[in-house]
Tab-separated table of C-alpha atoms in Angstrom:
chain	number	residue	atom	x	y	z
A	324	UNK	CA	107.004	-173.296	-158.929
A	325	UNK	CA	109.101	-176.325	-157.832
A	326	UNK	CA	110.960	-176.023	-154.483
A	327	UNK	CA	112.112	-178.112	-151.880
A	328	UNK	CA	114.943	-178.707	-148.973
A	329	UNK	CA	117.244	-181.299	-147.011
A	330	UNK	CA	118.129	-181.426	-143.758
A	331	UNK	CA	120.812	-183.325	-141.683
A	332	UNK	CA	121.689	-182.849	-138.009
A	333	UNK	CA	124.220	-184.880	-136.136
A	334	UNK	CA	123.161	-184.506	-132.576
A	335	UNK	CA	125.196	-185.207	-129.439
A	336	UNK	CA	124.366	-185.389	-126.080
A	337	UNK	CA	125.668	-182.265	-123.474
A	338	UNK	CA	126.036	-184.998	-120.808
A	339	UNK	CA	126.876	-188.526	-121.065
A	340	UNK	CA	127.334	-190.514	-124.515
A	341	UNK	CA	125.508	-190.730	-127.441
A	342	UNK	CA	124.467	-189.348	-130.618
A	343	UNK	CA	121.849	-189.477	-133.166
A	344	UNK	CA	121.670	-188.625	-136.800
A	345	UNK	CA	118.216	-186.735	-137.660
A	346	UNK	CA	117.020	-186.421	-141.123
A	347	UNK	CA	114.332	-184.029	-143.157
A	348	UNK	CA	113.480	-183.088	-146.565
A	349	UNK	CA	110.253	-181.973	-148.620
A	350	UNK	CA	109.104	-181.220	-152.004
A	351	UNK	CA	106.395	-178.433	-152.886
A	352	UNK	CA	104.511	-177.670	-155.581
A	353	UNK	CA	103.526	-173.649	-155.807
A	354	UNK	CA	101.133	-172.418	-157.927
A	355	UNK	CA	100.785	-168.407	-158.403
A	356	UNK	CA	98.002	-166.549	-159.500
A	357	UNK	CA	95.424	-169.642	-159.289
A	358	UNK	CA	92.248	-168.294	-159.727
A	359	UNK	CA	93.023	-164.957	-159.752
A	360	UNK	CA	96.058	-162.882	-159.803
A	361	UNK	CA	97.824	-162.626	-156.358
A	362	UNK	CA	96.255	-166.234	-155.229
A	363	UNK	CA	98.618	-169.296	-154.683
A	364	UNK	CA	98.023	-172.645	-154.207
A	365	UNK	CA	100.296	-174.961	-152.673
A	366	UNK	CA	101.397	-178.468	-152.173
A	367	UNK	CA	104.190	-179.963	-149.760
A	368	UNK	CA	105.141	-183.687	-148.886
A	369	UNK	CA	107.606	-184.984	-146.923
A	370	UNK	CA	109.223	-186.373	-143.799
A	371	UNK	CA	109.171	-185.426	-140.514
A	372	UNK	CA	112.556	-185.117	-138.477
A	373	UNK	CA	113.686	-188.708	-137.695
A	374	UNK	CA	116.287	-190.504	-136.373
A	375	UNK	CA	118.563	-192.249	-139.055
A	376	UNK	CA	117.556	-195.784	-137.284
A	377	UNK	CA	114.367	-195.271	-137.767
A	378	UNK	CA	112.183	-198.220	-138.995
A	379	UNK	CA	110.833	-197.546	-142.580
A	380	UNK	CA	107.088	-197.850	-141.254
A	381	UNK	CA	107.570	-195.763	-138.575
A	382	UNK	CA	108.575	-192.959	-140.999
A	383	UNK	CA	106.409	-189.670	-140.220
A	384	UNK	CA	105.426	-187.973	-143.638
A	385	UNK	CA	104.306	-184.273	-143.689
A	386	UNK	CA	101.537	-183.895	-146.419
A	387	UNK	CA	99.995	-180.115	-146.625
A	388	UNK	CA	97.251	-178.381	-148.955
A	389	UNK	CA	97.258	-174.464	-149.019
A	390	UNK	CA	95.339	-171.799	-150.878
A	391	UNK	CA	95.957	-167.826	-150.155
A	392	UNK	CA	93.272	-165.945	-151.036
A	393	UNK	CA	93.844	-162.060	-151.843
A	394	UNK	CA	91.057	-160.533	-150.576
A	395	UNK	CA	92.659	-156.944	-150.846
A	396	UNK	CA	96.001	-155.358	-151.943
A	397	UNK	CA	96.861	-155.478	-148.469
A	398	UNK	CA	94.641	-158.382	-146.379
A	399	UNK	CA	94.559	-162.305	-148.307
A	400	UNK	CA	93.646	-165.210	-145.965
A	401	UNK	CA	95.033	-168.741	-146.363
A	402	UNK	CA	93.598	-171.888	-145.600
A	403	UNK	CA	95.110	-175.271	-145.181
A	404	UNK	CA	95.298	-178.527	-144.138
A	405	UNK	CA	98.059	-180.561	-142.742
A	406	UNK	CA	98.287	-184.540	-142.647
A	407	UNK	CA	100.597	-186.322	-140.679
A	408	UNK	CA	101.251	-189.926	-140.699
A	409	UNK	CA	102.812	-192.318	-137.646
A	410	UNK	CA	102.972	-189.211	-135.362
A	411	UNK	CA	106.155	-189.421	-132.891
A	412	UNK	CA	107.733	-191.673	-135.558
A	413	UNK	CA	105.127	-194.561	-134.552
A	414	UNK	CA	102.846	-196.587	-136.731
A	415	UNK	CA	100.811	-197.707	-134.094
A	416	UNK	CA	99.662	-193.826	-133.461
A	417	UNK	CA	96.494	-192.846	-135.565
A	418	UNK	CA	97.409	-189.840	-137.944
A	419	UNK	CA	96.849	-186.229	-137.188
A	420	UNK	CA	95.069	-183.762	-139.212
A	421	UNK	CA	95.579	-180.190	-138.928
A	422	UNK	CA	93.165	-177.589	-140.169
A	423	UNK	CA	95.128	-174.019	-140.283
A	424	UNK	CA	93.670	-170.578	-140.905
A	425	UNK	CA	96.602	-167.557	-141.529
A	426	UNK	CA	95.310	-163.928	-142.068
A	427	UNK	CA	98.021	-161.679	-143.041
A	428	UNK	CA	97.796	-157.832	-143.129
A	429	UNK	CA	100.425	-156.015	-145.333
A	430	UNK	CA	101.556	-153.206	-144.894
């Protein structure tokens, strides 16, 4: 499965003057029934809102790993791992690494 989305906000200040143009977008990868049928594996990359001025290196890219497990009919758990590069739009801040854990109960 290939899916993906764009963003674009113009946002203005509620006092004062100025403006800023944000930007966002990703591309994932989905594949269902890895390993067994009900499992899905993921992959997503992309950016990070930023401002339109924004320098090239300072870009922040969103890079994430998933896998759902279905333990049950009702109960799968689904690990992952988020990387994120020049945190705060800064390439002088050390990445970030996420680890994530989701349990979902269906009912």
């Amino acid at each position: 499965v290939l899916n993906g989305f764009f963003g674009y906000t113009n946002a203005r200040r509620t006092s004062g003057s100025g403006s800023a143009d944000i930007w966002y977008y990703a591309l994932g990868l989905g594949f269902p029934d890895l390993g067994k049928e009900g499992n899905l594996g993921g992959l997503v990359v992309g950016a990070e809102p930023y401002r339109g001025d924004t320098s090239p290196n300072d870009l922040s890219l969103h890079l994430e790993a998933f896998y759902k497990y279905q333990l049950t009919k009702n109960i799968s758990i689904t690990p992952g791992v988020i990387w994120i590069t020049a945190p705060n739009q800064d390439a002088g801040n050390p990445d970030g690494i996420i680890g994530t854990v989701r349990t979902t109960f269906t009912f």
